[in-house]
Each structure stands twice: as structure tokens, then as C-alpha cells.
Coordinates of N, CA, C and O in Angstrom, one line a residue:
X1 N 7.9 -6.9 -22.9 CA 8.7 -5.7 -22.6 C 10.0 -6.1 -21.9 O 9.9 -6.9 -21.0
X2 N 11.1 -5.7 -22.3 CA 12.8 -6.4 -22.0 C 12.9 -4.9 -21.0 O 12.7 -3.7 -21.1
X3 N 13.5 -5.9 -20.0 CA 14.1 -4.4 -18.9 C 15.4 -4.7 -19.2 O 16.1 -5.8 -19.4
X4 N 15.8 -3.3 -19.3 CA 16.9 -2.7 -19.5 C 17.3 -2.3 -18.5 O 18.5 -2.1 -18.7
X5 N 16.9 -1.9 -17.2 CA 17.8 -1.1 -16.6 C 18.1 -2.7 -15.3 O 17.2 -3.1 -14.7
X6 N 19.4 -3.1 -15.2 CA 19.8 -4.3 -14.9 C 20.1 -4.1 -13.4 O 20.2 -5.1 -12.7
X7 N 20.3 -2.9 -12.9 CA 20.4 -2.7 -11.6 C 19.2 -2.8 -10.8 O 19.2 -3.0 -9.6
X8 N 18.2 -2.6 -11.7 CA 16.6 -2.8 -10.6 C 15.9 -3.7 -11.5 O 14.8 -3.4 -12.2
X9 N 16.6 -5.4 -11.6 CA 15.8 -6.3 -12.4 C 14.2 -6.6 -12.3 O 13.9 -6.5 -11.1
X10 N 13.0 -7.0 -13.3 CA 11.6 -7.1 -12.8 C 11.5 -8.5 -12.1 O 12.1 -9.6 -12.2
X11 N 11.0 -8.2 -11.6 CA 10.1 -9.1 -10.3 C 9.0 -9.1 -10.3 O 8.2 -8.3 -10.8
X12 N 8.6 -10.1 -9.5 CA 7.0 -10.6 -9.4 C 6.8 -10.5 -7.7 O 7.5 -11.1 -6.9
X13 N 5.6 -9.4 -7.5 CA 5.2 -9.7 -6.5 C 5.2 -10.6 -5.5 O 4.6 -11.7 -5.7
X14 N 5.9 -10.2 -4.5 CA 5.6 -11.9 -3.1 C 4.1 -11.6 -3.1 O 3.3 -10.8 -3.6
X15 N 4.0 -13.0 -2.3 CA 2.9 -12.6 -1.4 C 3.0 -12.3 0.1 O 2.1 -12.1 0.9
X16 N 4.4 -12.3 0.2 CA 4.9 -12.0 1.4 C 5.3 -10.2 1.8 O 6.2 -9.5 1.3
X17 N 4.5 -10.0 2.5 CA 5.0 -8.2 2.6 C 5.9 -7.9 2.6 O 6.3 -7.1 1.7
X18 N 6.8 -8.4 3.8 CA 8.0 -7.5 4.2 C 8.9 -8.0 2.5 O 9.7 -7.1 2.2
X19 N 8.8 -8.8 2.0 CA 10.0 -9.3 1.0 C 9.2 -8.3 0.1 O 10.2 -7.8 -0.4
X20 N 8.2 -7.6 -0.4 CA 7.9 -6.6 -1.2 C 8.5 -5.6 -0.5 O 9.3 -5.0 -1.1
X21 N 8.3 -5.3 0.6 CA 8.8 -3.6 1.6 C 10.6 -3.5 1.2 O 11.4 -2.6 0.7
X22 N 10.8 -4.8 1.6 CA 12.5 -5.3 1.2 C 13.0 -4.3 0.1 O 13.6 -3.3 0.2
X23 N 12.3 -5.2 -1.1 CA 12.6 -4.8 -2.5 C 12.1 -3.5 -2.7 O 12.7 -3.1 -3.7
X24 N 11.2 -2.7 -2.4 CA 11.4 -1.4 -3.0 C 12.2 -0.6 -2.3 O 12.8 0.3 -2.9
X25 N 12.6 -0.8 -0.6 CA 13.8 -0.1 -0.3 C 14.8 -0.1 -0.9 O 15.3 0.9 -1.3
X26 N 15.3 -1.2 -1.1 CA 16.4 -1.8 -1.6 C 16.5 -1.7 -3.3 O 17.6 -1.6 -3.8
X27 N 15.3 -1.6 -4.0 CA 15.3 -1.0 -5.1 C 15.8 0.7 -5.4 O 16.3 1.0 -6.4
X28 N 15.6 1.6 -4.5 CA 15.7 2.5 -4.3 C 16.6 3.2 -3.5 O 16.6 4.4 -3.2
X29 N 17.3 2.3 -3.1 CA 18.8 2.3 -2.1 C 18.6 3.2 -0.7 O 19.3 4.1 -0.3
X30 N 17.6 2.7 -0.3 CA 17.2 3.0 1.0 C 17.0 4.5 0.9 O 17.6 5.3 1.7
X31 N 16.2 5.1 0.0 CA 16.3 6.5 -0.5 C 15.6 7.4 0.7 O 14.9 6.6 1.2
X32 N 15.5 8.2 1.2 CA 15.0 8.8 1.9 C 13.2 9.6 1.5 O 12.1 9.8 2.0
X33 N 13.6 9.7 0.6 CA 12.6 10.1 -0.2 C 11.3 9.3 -0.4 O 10.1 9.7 -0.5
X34 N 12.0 7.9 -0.5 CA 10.5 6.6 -0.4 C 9.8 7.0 0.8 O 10.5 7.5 1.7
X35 N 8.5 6.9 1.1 CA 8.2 6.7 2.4 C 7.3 5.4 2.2 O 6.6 5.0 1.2
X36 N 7.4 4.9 3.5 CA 6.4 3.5 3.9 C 5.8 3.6 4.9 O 6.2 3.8 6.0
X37 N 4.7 3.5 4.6 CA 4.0 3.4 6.3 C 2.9 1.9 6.2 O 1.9 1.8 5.5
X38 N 3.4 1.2 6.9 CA 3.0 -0.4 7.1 C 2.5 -0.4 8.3 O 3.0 0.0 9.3
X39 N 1.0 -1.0 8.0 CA -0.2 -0.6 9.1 C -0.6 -2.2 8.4 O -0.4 -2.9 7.4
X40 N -1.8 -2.0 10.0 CA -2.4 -3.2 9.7 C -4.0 -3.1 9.4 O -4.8 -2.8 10.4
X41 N -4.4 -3.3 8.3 CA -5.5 -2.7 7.6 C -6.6 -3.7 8.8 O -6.4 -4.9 9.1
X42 N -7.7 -2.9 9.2 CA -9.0 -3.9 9.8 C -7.9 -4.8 10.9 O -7.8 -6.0 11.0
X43 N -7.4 -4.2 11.4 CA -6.7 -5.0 12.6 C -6.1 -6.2 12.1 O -5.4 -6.8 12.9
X44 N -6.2 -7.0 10.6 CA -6.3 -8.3 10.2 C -5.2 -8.5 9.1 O -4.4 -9.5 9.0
X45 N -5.1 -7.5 8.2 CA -4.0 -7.7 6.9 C -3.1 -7.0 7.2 O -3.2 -6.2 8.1
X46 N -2.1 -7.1 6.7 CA -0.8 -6.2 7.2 C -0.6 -5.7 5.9 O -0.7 -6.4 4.9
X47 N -0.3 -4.1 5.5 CA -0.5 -3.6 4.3 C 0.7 -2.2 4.7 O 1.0 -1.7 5.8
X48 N 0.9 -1.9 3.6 CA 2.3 -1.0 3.6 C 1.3 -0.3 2.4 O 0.5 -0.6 1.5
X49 N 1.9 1.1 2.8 CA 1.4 2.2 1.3 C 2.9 3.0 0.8 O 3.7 3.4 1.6
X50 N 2.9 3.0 -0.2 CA 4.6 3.9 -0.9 C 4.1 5.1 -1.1 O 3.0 5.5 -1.4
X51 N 5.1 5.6 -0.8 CA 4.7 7.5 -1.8 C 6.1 7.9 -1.6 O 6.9 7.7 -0.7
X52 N 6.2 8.7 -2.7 CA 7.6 9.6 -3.0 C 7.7 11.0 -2.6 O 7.1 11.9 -3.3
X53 N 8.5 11.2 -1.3 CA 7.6 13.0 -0.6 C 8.4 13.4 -1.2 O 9.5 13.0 -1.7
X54 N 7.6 14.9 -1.4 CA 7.9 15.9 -2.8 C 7.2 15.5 -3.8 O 7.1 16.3 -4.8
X55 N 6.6 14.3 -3.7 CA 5.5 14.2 -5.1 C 4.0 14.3 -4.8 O 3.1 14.2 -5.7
X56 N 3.7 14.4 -3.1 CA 2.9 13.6 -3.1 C 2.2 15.0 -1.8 O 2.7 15.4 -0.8
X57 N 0.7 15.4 -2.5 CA 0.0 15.9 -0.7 C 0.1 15.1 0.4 O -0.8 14.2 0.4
X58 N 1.1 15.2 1.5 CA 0.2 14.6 2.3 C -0.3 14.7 3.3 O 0.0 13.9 4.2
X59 N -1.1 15.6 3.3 CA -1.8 16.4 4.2 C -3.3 15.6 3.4 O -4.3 15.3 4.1
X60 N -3.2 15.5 2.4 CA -4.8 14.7 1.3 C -4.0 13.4 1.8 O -4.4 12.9 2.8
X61 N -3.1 13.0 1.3 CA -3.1 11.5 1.4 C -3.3 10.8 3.5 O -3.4 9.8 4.2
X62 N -3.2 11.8 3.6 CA -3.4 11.3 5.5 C -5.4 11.4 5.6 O -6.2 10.5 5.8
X63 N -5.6 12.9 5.1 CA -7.1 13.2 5.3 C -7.9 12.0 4.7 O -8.7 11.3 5.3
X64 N -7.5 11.9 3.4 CA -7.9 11.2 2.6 C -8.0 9.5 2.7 O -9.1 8.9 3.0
X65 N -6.7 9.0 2.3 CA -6.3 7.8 2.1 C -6.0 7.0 3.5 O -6.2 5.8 3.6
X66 N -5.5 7.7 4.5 CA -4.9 6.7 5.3 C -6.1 7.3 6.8 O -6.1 6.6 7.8
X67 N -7.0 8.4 6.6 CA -8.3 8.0 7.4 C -9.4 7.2 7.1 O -10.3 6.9 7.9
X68 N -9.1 6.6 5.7 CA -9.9 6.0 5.1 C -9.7 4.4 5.8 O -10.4 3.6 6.5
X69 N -8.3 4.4 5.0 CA -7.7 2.9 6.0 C -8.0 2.5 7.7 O -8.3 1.4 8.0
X70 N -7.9 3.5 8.5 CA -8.1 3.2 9.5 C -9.3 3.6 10.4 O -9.3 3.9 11.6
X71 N -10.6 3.7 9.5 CA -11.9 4.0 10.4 C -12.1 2.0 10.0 O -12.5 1.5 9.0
X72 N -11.5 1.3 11.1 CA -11.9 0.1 11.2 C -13.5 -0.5 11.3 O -14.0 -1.6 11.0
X73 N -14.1 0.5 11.9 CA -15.5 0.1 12.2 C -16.5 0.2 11.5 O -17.6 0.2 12.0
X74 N -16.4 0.4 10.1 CA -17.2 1.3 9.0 C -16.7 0.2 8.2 O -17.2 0.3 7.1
X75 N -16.0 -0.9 8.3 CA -16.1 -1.3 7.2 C -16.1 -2.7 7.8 O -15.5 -3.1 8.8
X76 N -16.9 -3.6 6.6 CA -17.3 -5.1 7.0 C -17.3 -5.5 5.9 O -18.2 -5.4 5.1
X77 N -15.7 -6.5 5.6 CA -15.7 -7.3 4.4 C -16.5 -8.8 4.3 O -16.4 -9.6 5.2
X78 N -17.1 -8.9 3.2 CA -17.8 -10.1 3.1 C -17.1 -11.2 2.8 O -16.3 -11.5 2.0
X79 N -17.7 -11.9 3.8 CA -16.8 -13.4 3.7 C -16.3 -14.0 2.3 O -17.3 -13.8 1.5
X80 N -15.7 -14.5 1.9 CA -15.1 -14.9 0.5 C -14.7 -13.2 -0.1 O -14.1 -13.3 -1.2
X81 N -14.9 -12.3 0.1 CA -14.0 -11.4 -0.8 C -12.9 -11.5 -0.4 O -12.6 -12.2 0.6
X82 N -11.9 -10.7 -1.4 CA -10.6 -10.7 -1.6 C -10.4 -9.2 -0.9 O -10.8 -8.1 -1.3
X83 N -9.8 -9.3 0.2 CA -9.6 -8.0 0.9 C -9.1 -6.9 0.1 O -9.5 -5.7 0.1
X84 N -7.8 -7.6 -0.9 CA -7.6 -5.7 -2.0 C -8.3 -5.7 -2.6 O -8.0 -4.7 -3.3
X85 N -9.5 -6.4 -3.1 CA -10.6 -5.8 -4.1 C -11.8 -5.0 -3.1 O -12.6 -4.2 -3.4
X86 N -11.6 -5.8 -1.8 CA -12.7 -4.7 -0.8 C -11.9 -3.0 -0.9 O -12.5 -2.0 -1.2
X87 N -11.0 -3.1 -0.7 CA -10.2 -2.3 -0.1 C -10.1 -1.1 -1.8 O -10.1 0.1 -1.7
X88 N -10.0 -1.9 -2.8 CA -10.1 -0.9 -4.1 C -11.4 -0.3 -4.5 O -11.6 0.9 -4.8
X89 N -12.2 -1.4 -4.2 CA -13.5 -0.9 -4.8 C -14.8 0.2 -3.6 O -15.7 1.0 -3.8
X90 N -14.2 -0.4 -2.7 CA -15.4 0.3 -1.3 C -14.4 1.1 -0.6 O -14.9 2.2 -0.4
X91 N -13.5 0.9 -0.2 CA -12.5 2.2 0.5 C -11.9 3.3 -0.2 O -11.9 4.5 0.0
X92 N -11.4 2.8 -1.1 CA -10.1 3.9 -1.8 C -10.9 4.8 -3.1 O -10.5 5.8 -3.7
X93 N -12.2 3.9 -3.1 CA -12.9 4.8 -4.4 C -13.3 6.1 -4.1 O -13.5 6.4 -2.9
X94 N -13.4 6.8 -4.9 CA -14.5 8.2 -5.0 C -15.2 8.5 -5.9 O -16.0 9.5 -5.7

């Protein structure tokens, strides 16, 4: 698939956070509208969530999503998992 729109060229995920947090601000020209909230998942990962207010509950996405992120004590990843596959499959599911 050829991107066309040349002002917001594709990229490849860092694995570096803040250079991802960078680029969707900056993709998005510091829009007000983006929102970020960069927390540190399990006291351990540093993880940022996006959402576009005006698109998005977030009154569900607080209840929901980001009480889910931070009941630190409820959750015990197993050694050798991959924290976003803990985090997709045992947290965020329903």
C-alpha cells in the first residue's frame, strides 16, 4: 500500500516511547484534540494510550480501560511473557 498523503509519511514503530508520543503529536500538529496519557503500567513499563476527545467515552474509557491499567496488584505477569500480549489478552479483554 503507497502512502499518499506525504505530510504524515509511514513509519515504523520505535521501540522507544517518547519517539512514538513525538510522532503522533507531531503527526497531528500538536492537535488539541489528541489526548495522551503516559503512565507507567505495573510500576515497570512506561505505556502511553491515544484517544481523539469527541470520539471517545471517557467516563467508560477511565471506568473501564485505565482502572483496569492501574489495579497494579491484581495482576502478575509470567516471567518470559511479553508484557503487551499480557496486557491484550488478560487486561484489556472482555
Amino acid at each position: 500500500m503507497q502512502n499518499e498523503n506525504k505530510s504524515c509519511p509511514l513509519t515504523h514503530v520505535s521501540s522507544c516511547l517518547k519517539e512514538n508520543v513525538n510522532h503522533i503529536e507531531n503527526s497531528f500538529g500538536n492537535s488539541g484534540d489528541i489526548i495522551i496519557k503516559e503512565l507507567l503500567w505495573m510500576q515497570k513499563w512506561p505505556s502511553a494510550l491515544f484517544y481523539i476527545d469527541g470520539l471517545v467515552n471517557t467516563q467508560l474509557l477511565h471506568d473501564s480501560v485505565l482502572r483496569s491499567l492501574m489495579r497494579v496488584n491484581e495482576h502478575h505477569v509470567p516471567e518470559g511473557t511479553e508484557p503487551f500480549d499480557y496486557l491484550k489478552d488478560q487486561v484489556l479483554s472482555w
